Amino acid sequence: MTRRPIIIDTDPGIDDAVALAIALFSEKLDVRLITTVAGNVGLEKVTKNAVHLLEFFGKKVPIALGAARPLIKAPIDASDIHGSTGMDGFDFKEPKEDLVLKEHAVNAMYRVIMENEGPTTLVPIGPLTNIALLLSMYPDVKEKIDEIVLMGGSLTRGNYGVMSEFNIAADPEAAKMVFHSGVPIVMAGLDVGWKALVFPEDSEKLKDMNETGNMIYHLFQKYRGGSMKTGLKMYDSCAIAYLLKPEMYEVAETFVDIELSGSMTAGCTVVDLRGYLKQPNNAKVCVDIDPVMFKEWFMESLSKCK
Ligand code: BDR
Ligand code: CA
């Protein structure tokens, strides 16, 4: 079986850590590069977290540092959700190996994509700053991107503002550039993330499943993306789930834009399911998920980790 080449752009992040575990141990995916972006916490911290995770997993995937701040707006963070380190709850060993490239994430992405004979899939699970820079600095890269499967946005309400989801709200200008780039986009947003839940009994199973499950169990004790009782939200795993088991989703092809100037709605995704805006479709939006299928897939995927 040929493994699908992907680049994960991430801001770990507790739910990012889980998504990375599943992707890195999947026999169907070939993670060629991990790029970091300021988001849940600052760039240095998220990069340190990525380095810790790769050392923990024993995976030698190169890491490249990307944007330390959004394109235009002032930085925000989500340390209230993930803790001040961005990945509170587990004591990682100091890494023996330095997998961090000297190259900037945007250049590294361009090189890795162009070096690959076939197309590469981008999987952004943080703010879209690096992806926007890549597409504007190197427009020729577009032809070699299979699709961008991202976690972000919402069809309904938000989790950062009334209407805005964190990854889009953190860099709305970047998100607008990406959605208008002409590259095929799959959007897995809050609507499916809210149904991709881990409950206490699942978390207990993870604790004794394997080393990765145990590490994740400890991160979950600090994660505030939902509550253990009503379900912890596995937002970023939804993007990986789309790559590995798309049949768990109901998908609508539609036009999506980003609100930049609304005094109460800036940073929200405008998902035009009914075609009011009379614009050509630019995204496949995951509008629903089978939560039972998600859970089975999630636990089975993590059981394949170290
Ligand atoms: C997104 O925001 C971050 O806090 C999570 O890691 C996820 O990528 C959910 O809105
Ligand atoms: Ca994230």
mmCIF file of C-alpha atoms and ligand atoms in Angstrom:
data_model
loop_
_atom_site.group_PDB
_atom_site.id
_atom_site.type_symbol
_atom_site.label_atom_id
_atom_site.label_comp_id
_atom_site.label_asym_id
_atom_site.label_seq_id
_atom_site.Cartn_x
_atom_site.Cartn_y
_atom_site.Cartn_z
ATOM 1 C CA MET A 1 0.000 0.000 0.000
ATOM 2 C CA THR A 2 1.386 3.430 -0.870
ATOM 3 C CA ARG A 3 1.167 5.787 2.045
ATOM 4 C CA ARG A 4 -0.323 9.221 1.448
ATOM 5 C CA PRO A 5 2.312 11.957 1.829
ATOM 6 C CA ILE A 6 1.216 14.701 4.229
ATOM 7 C CA ILE A 7 2.619 17.730 6.028
ATOM 8 C CA ILE A 8 1.093 18.594 9.394
ATOM 9 C CA ASP A 9 1.115 22.260 10.403
ATOM 10 C CA THR A 10 0.432 22.392 14.117
ATOM 11 C CA ASP A 11 0.450 24.297 17.432
ATOM 12 C CA PRO A 12 0.617 21.530 20.070
ATOM 13 C CA GLY A 13 -1.745 21.746 21.931
ATOM 14 C CA ILE A 14 -3.203 18.710 23.713
ATOM 15 C CA ASP A 15 -5.638 17.743 20.948
ATOM 16 C CA ASP A 16 -2.828 18.373 18.428
ATOM 17 C CA ALA A 17 -0.694 15.844 20.346
ATOM 18 C CA VAL A 18 -3.400 13.192 19.945
ATOM 19 C CA ALA A 19 -3.830 13.954 16.238
ATOM 20 C CA LEU A 20 -0.056 13.719 15.726
ATOM 21 C CA ALA A 21 0.067 10.345 17.497
ATOM 22 C CA ILE A 22 -2.625 8.903 15.233
ATOM 23 C CA ALA A 23 -1.065 10.288 12.050
ATOM 24 C CA LEU A 24 2.488 9.238 12.889
ATOM 25 C CA PHE A 25 1.515 5.641 13.662
ATOM 26 C CA SER A 26 -0.904 5.225 10.766
ATOM 27 C CA GLU A 27 0.225 2.773 8.093
ATOM 28 C CA LYS A 28 -1.735 4.797 5.536
ATOM 29 C CA LEU A 29 -0.006 8.135 6.067
ATOM 30 C CA ASP A 30 3.533 9.270 5.417
ATOM 31 C CA VAL A 31 4.180 12.366 7.535
ATOM 32 C CA ARG A 32 7.011 14.054 5.629
ATOM 33 C CA LEU A 33 7.319 17.230 7.705
ATOM 34 C CA ILE A 34 5.880 18.868 10.782
ATOM 35 C CA THR A 35 5.714 22.651 10.817
ATOM 36 C CA THR A 36 4.870 24.733 13.850
ATOM 37 C CA VAL A 37 2.888 27.934 14.158
ATOM 38 C CA ALA A 38 2.085 30.223 17.076
ATOM 39 C CA GLY A 39 -1.430 29.430 18.244
ATOM 40 C CA ASN A 40 -2.424 27.632 21.419
ATOM 41 C CA VAL A 41 0.742 29.113 22.949
ATOM 42 C CA GLY A 42 3.792 30.912 21.519
ATOM 43 C CA LEU A 43 6.028 29.502 18.773
ATOM 44 C CA GLU A 44 8.897 28.444 21.047
ATOM 45 C CA LYS A 45 6.603 26.488 23.315
ATOM 46 C CA VAL A 46 4.638 24.751 20.562
ATOM 47 C CA THR A 47 7.894 23.799 18.827
ATOM 48 C CA LYS A 48 9.311 22.413 22.070
ATOM 49 C CA ASN A 49 6.116 20.389 22.438
ATOM 50 C CA ALA A 50 6.437 19.026 18.902
ATOM 51 C CA VAL A 51 10.052 18.047 19.607
ATOM 52 C CA HIS A 52 9.023 16.324 22.853
ATOM 53 C CA LEU A 53 6.278 14.398 21.098
ATOM 54 C CA LEU A 54 8.523 13.116 18.315
ATOM 55 C CA GLU A 55 11.154 12.014 20.823
ATOM 56 C CA PHE A 56 8.438 10.267 22.851
ATOM 57 C CA PHE A 57 7.045 8.503 19.772
ATOM 58 C CA GLY A 58 10.542 7.645 18.503
ATOM 59 C CA LYS A 59 9.713 9.164 15.106
ATOM 60 C CA LYS A 60 12.354 11.006 13.099
ATOM 61 C CA VAL A 61 10.218 13.469 11.180
ATOM 62 C CA PRO A 62 11.834 16.873 10.519
ATOM 63 C CA ILE A 63 10.304 19.865 12.276
ATOM 64 C CA ALA A 64 10.431 23.429 10.947
ATOM 65 C CA LEU A 65 9.507 26.580 12.838
ATOM 66 C CA GLY A 66 6.996 28.823 11.169
ATOM 67 C CA ALA A 67 5.257 32.086 11.956
ATOM 68 C CA ALA A 68 5.691 33.511 15.436
ATOM 69 C CA ARG A 69 2.643 35.742 15.053
ATOM 70 C CA PRO A 70 -0.420 36.214 12.852
ATOM 71 C CA LEU A 71 -0.212 38.186 9.594
ATOM 72 C CA ILE A 72 -1.964 41.315 10.829
ATOM 73 C CA LYS A 73 -3.896 41.029 14.046
ATOM 74 C CA ALA A 74 -2.429 40.860 17.525
ATOM 75 C CA PRO A 75 -1.667 37.340 18.784
ATOM 76 C CA ILE A 76 -4.150 35.465 20.970
ATOM 77 C CA ASP A 77 -3.591 32.163 22.741
ATOM 78 C CA ALA A 78 -5.473 29.244 24.272
ATOM 79 C CA SER A 79 -3.369 28.566 27.362
ATOM 80 C CA ASP A 80 -6.594 28.483 29.365
ATOM 81 C CA ILE A 81 -7.479 25.293 27.432
ATOM 82 C CA HIS A 82 -4.065 23.590 27.105
ATOM 83 C CA GLY A 83 -2.130 24.971 30.100
ATOM 84 C CA SER A 84 0.720 27.476 30.167
ATOM 85 C CA THR A 85 3.173 25.104 28.392
ATOM 86 C CA GLY A 86 0.544 24.305 25.759
ATOM 87 C CA MET A 87 0.764 20.652 26.735
ATOM 88 C CA ASP A 88 0.421 20.509 30.509
ATOM 89 C CA GLY A 89 0.025 17.215 32.335
ATOM 90 C CA PHE A 90 2.989 15.028 31.345
ATOM 91 C CA ASP A 91 6.721 15.233 32.080
ATOM 92 C CA PHE A 92 8.482 14.643 28.793
ATOM 93 C CA LYS A 93 12.161 13.610 28.748
ATOM 94 C CA GLU A 94 14.649 16.041 27.291
ATOM 95 C CA PRO A 95 15.061 15.102 23.626
ATOM 96 C CA LYS A 96 18.298 13.396 22.594
ATOM 97 C CA GLU A 97 18.001 14.360 18.969
ATOM 98 C CA ASP A 98 17.557 17.719 17.342
ATOM 99 C CA LEU A 99 15.030 17.264 14.572
ATOM 100 C CA VAL A 100 14.492 21.003 14.120
ATOM 101 C CA LEU A 101 15.590 22.259 10.719
ATOM 102 C CA LYS A 102 17.401 25.545 10.212
ATOM 103 C CA GLU A 103 15.020 26.256 7.349
ATOM 104 C CA HIS A 104 11.851 28.295 7.920
ATOM 105 C CA ALA A 105 8.616 26.278 7.817
ATOM 106 C CA VAL A 106 7.400 28.019 4.660
ATOM 107 C CA ASN A 107 10.603 27.186 2.766
ATOM 108 C CA ALA A 108 10.696 23.664 4.170
ATOM 109 C CA MET A 109 7.087 23.049 3.087
ATOM 110 C CA TYR A 110 7.841 24.347 -0.383
ATOM 111 C CA ARG A 111 10.938 22.171 -0.716
ATOM 112 C CA VAL A 112 9.277 19.010 0.606
ATOM 113 C CA ILE A 113 6.249 19.490 -1.656
ATOM 114 C CA MET A 114 8.310 20.225 -4.774
ATOM 115 C CA GLU A 115 10.720 17.334 -4.098
ATOM 116 C CA ASN A 116 7.820 14.886 -4.014
ATOM 117 C CA GLU A 117 7.046 13.534 -7.450
ATOM 118 C CA GLY A 118 3.305 13.322 -6.782
ATOM 119 C CA PRO A 119 0.987 15.630 -4.843
ATOM 120 C CA THR A 120 1.204 16.255 -1.092
ATOM 121 C CA THR A 121 -1.685 16.869 1.305
ATOM 122 C CA LEU A 122 -1.453 19.707 3.825
ATOM 123 C CA VAL A 123 -3.058 19.168 7.207
ATOM 124 C CA PRO A 124 -3.181 22.418 9.193
ATOM 125 C CA ILE A 125 -4.494 21.982 12.739
ATOM 126 C CA GLY A 126 -3.563 25.436 14.030
ATOM 127 C CA PRO A 127 -3.935 29.017 12.739
ATOM 128 C CA LEU A 128 -3.400 29.234 8.969
ATOM 129 C CA THR A 129 -0.503 31.747 8.967
ATOM 130 C CA ASN A 130 2.159 29.402 7.527
ATOM 131 C CA ILE A 131 -0.174 28.059 4.859
ATOM 132 C CA ALA A 132 -1.178 31.561 3.722
ATOM 133 C CA LEU A 133 2.483 32.573 3.492
ATOM 134 C CA LEU A 134 3.367 29.434 1.535
ATOM 135 C CA LEU A 135 0.596 29.986 -1.011
ATOM 136 C CA SER A 136 1.405 33.651 -1.514
ATOM 137 C CA MET A 137 5.195 33.348 -1.566
ATOM 138 C CA TYR A 138 5.260 30.257 -3.770
ATOM 139 C CA PRO A 139 2.082 30.194 -5.891
ATOM 140 C CA ASP A 140 3.570 27.460 -8.120
ATOM 141 C CA VAL A 141 3.233 25.098 -5.140
ATOM 142 C CA LYS A 142 -0.548 25.027 -5.556
ATOM 143 C CA GLU A 143 -0.397 22.548 -8.418
ATOM 144 C CA LYS A 144 1.430 20.088 -6.236
ATOM 145 C CA ILE A 145 -0.977 20.243 -3.289
ATOM 146 C CA ASP A 146 -3.540 17.483 -3.370
ATOM 147 C CA GLU A 147 -5.838 19.194 -0.887
ATOM 148 C CA ILE A 148 -5.734 21.127 2.366
ATOM 149 C CA VAL A 149 -7.563 19.198 5.072
ATOM 150 C CA LEU A 150 -7.859 21.607 7.964
ATOM 151 C CA MET A 151 -9.328 21.803 11.423
ATOM 152 C CA GLY A 152 -10.987 25.158 11.838
ATOM 153 C CA GLY A 153 -14.142 27.187 11.514
ATOM 154 C CA SER A 154 -17.744 26.441 12.275
ATOM 155 C CA LEU A 155 -21.123 26.301 10.573
ATOM 156 C CA THR A 156 -22.805 27.668 13.648
ATOM 157 C CA ARG A 157 -21.384 29.228 16.762
ATOM 158 C CA GLY A 158 -17.798 29.677 17.940
ATOM 159 C CA ASN A 159 -15.479 28.581 20.735
ATOM 160 C CA TYR A 160 -13.360 31.734 20.798
ATOM 161 C CA GLY A 161 -15.922 34.419 19.944
ATOM 162 C CA VAL A 162 -19.688 34.104 19.727
ATOM 163 C CA MET A 163 -19.326 32.997 16.108
ATOM 164 C CA SER A 164 -15.609 32.370 15.677
ATOM 165 C CA GLU A 165 -13.516 29.252 16.098
ATOM 166 C CA PHE A 166 -10.017 29.637 17.593
ATOM 167 C CA ASN A 167 -7.795 28.642 14.618
ATOM 168 C CA ILE A 168 -9.610 31.011 12.261
ATOM 169 C CA ALA A 169 -10.000 33.813 14.822
ATOM 170 C CA ALA A 170 -6.274 33.638 15.596
ATOM 171 C CA ASP A 171 -5.390 34.668 12.032
ATOM 172 C CA PRO A 172 -8.487 35.526 9.988
ATOM 173 C CA GLU A 173 -6.557 37.252 7.187
ATOM 174 C CA ALA A 174 -4.474 34.125 6.678
ATOM 175 C CA ALA A 175 -7.632 32.003 6.677
ATOM 176 C CA LYS A 176 -9.197 34.266 4.055
ATOM 177 C CA MET A 177 -6.133 33.901 1.814
ATOM 178 C CA VAL A 178 -6.231 30.121 2.139
ATOM 179 C CA PHE A 179 -9.965 29.818 1.401
ATOM 180 C CA HIS A 180 -9.533 32.064 -1.649
ATOM 181 C CA SER A 181 -6.394 30.298 -2.913
ATOM 182 C CA GLY A 182 -8.114 27.946 -5.341
ATOM 183 C CA VAL A 183 -6.528 24.895 -3.674
ATOM 184 C CA PRO A 184 -9.120 22.207 -2.793
ATOM 185 C CA ILE A 185 -10.050 22.561 0.874
ATOM 186 C CA VAL A 186 -11.702 20.236 3.360
ATOM 187 C CA MET A 187 -12.921 21.963 6.504
ATOM 188 C CA ALA A 188 -13.464 19.916 9.666
ATOM 189 C CA GLY A 189 -14.736 22.486 12.138
ATOM 190 C CA LEU A 190 -16.383 22.738 15.510
ATOM 191 C CA ASP A 191 -19.628 21.125 14.402
ATOM 192 C CA VAL A 192 -17.891 17.770 14.045
ATOM 193 C CA GLY A 193 -15.342 18.437 16.811
ATOM 194 C CA TRP A 194 -18.185 18.785 19.301
ATOM 195 C CA LYS A 195 -19.252 15.227 18.520
ATOM 196 C CA ALA A 196 -15.752 13.728 18.481
ATOM 197 C CA LEU A 197 -15.724 13.100 22.206
ATOM 198 C CA VAL A 198 -13.678 11.189 24.751
ATOM 199 C CA PHE A 199 -15.423 10.228 28.004
ATOM 200 C CA PRO A 200 -13.976 9.065 31.341
ATOM 201 C CA GLU A 201 -14.331 5.357 30.458
ATOM 202 C CA ASP A 202 -12.391 5.914 27.200
ATOM 203 C CA SER A 203 -9.725 7.847 29.003
ATOM 204 C CA GLU A 204 -9.359 5.023 31.553
ATOM 205 C CA LYS A 205 -8.914 2.533 28.706
ATOM 206 C CA LEU A 206 -6.203 4.745 27.203
ATOM 207 C CA LYS A 207 -4.321 4.836 30.503
ATOM 208 C CA ASP A 208 -3.436 1.139 30.258
ATOM 209 C CA MET A 209 -3.531 0.778 26.478
ATOM 210 C CA ASN A 210 0.127 1.571 25.685
ATOM 211 C CA GLU A 211 2.755 4.244 26.431
ATOM 212 C CA THR A 212 1.095 6.765 24.119
ATOM 213 C CA GLY A 213 -2.340 6.134 25.612
ATOM 214 C CA ASN A 214 -0.900 6.626 29.072
ATOM 215 C CA MET A 215 0.766 9.909 28.079
ATOM 216 C CA ILE A 216 -2.475 11.136 26.507
ATOM 217 C CA TYR A 217 -4.430 10.086 29.599
ATOM 218 C CA HIS A 218 -2.211 12.401 31.647
ATOM 219 C CA LEU A 219 -2.591 15.294 29.183
ATOM 220 C CA PHE A 220 -6.367 14.816 29.348
ATOM 221 C CA GLN A 221 -6.289 15.506 33.096
ATOM 222 C CA LYS A 222 -5.289 19.095 32.221
ATOM 223 C CA TYR A 223 -7.177 19.599 28.967
ATOM 224 C CA ARG A 224 -10.048 22.045 29.133
ATOM 225 C CA GLY A 225 -11.460 21.441 25.661
ATOM 226 C CA GLY A 226 -14.801 20.378 27.095
ATOM 227 C CA SER A 227 -15.013 18.500 30.374
ATOM 228 C CA MET A 228 -14.232 14.883 31.154
ATOM 229 C CA LYS A 229 -17.836 14.379 32.255
ATOM 230 C CA THR A 230 -19.556 15.776 29.160
ATOM 231 C CA GLY A 231 -16.770 14.702 26.804
ATOM 232 C CA LEU A 232 -13.333 16.042 25.830
ATOM 233 C CA LYS A 233 -13.331 17.422 22.306
ATOM 234 C CA MET A 234 -10.850 15.864 19.896
ATOM 235 C CA TYR A 235 -10.953 18.741 17.406
ATOM 236 C CA ASP A 236 -7.656 18.172 15.612
ATOM 237 C CA SER A 237 -8.140 14.415 15.261
ATOM 238 C CA CYS A 238 -11.137 15.259 13.058
ATOM 239 C CA ALA A 239 -8.783 16.369 10.260
ATOM 240 C CA ILE A 240 -6.810 13.112 10.515
ATOM 241 C CA ALA A 241 -10.084 11.156 10.672
ATOM 242 C CA TYR A 242 -11.135 12.689 7.361
ATOM 243 C CA LEU A 243 -7.927 11.359 5.761
ATOM 244 C CA LEU A 244 -8.235 7.896 7.236
ATOM 245 C CA LYS A 245 -11.975 7.210 7.465
ATOM 246 C CA PRO A 246 -13.930 9.799 5.460
ATOM 247 C CA GLU A 247 -17.051 7.618 5.563
ATOM 248 C CA MET A 248 -17.672 8.779 9.135
ATOM 249 C CA TYR A 249 -18.528 12.235 7.740
ATOM 250 C CA GLU A 250 -21.396 13.884 5.958
ATOM 251 C CA VAL A 251 -19.789 16.440 3.675
ATOM 252 C CA ALA A 252 -21.254 19.423 1.792
ATOM 253 C CA GLU A 253 -19.498 21.126 -1.089
ATOM 254 C CA THR A 254 -20.058 24.860 -0.726
ATOM 255 C CA PHE A 255 -18.614 28.367 -0.592
ATOM 256 C CA VAL A 256 -16.837 29.455 2.572
ATOM 257 C CA ASP A 257 -15.560 32.947 3.319
ATOM 258 C CA ILE A 258 -14.033 34.563 6.371
ATOM 259 C CA GLU A 259 -15.609 37.558 8.072
ATOM 260 C CA LEU A 260 -12.863 40.116 8.713
ATOM 261 C CA SER A 261 -14.666 43.264 9.663
ATOM 262 C CA GLY A 262 -17.905 42.329 11.465
ATOM 263 C CA SER A 263 -17.881 44.171 14.767
ATOM 264 C CA MET A 264 -19.231 41.093 16.548
ATOM 265 C CA THR A 265 -18.431 38.339 14.058
ATOM 266 C CA ALA A 266 -14.848 38.970 12.887
ATOM 267 C CA GLY A 267 -12.955 35.715 12.509
ATOM 268 C CA CYS A 268 -15.986 33.577 11.761
ATOM 269 C CA THR A 269 -16.371 31.255 8.782
ATOM 270 C CA VAL A 270 -19.369 32.147 6.627
ATOM 271 C CA VAL A 271 -20.462 28.772 5.265
ATOM 272 C CA ASP A 272 -22.917 29.541 2.478
ATOM 273 C CA LEU A 273 -24.793 26.227 2.374
ATOM 274 C CA ARG A 274 -27.802 27.786 0.656
ATOM 275 C CA GLY A 275 -25.847 29.713 -1.973
ATOM 276 C CA TYR A 276 -26.981 33.226 -0.977
ATOM 277 C CA LEU A 277 -23.623 34.712 -1.978
ATOM 278 C CA LYS A 278 -23.724 33.215 -5.483
ATOM 279 C CA GLN A 279 -20.041 32.274 -5.364
ATOM 280 C CA PRO A 280 -18.425 29.130 -6.760
ATOM 281 C CA ASN A 281 -17.794 26.347 -4.251
ATOM 282 C CA ASN A 282 -14.346 26.485 -2.668
ATOM 283 C CA ALA A 283 -14.538 23.887 0.090
ATOM 284 C CA LYS A 284 -15.895 20.569 1.221
ATOM 285 C CA VAL A 285 -17.279 21.131 4.690
ATOM 286 C CA CYS A 286 -17.764 18.308 7.189
ATOM 287 C CA VAL A 287 -21.300 19.053 8.334
ATOM 288 C CA ASP A 288 -21.831 15.951 10.462
ATOM 289 C CA ILE A 289 -19.964 12.990 11.895
ATOM 290 C CA ASP A 290 -20.993 9.536 13.098
ATOM 291 C CA PRO A 291 -19.821 9.745 16.725
ATOM 292 C CA VAL A 292 -19.844 5.972 17.222
ATOM 293 C CA MET A 293 -17.682 5.409 14.167
ATOM 294 C CA PHE A 294 -15.372 8.197 15.315
ATOM 295 C CA LYS A 295 -14.928 6.628 18.756
ATOM 296 C CA GLU A 296 -14.181 3.168 17.352
ATOM 297 C CA TRP A 297 -11.704 4.614 14.866
ATOM 298 C CA PHE A 298 -10.097 6.799 17.535
ATOM 299 C CA MET A 299 -9.496 4.017 20.049
ATOM 300 C CA GLU A 300 -8.344 1.568 17.397
ATOM 301 C CA SER A 301 -5.946 4.141 15.919
ATOM 302 C CA LEU A 302 -4.396 4.885 19.292
ATOM 303 C CA SER A 303 -4.026 1.163 20.015
ATOM 304 C CA LYS A 304 -1.559 1.049 17.075
ATOM 305 C CA CYS A 305 0.745 3.589 18.737
ATOM 306 C CA LYS A 306 3.849 2.739 20.722
HETATM 307 C C1 BDR B 1 -8.702 24.376 17.794
HETATM 308 O O1 BDR B 1 -8.163 25.354 18.682
HETATM 309 C C2 BDR B 1 -7.099 24.806 19.411
HETATM 310 O O2 BDR B 1 -7.150 25.173 20.764
HETATM 311 C C3 BDR B 1 -7.152 23.325 19.217
HETATM 312 O O3 BDR B 1 -5.854 22.767 19.232
HETATM 313 C C4 BDR B 1 -7.816 23.154 17.880
HETATM 314 O O4 BDR B 1 -6.872 23.168 16.833
HETATM 315 C C5 BDR B 1 -10.146 24.140 18.182
HETATM 316 O O5 BDR B 1 -10.882 25.313 18.045
HETATM 317 CA CA CA B 2 -4.471 22.850 17.203
#
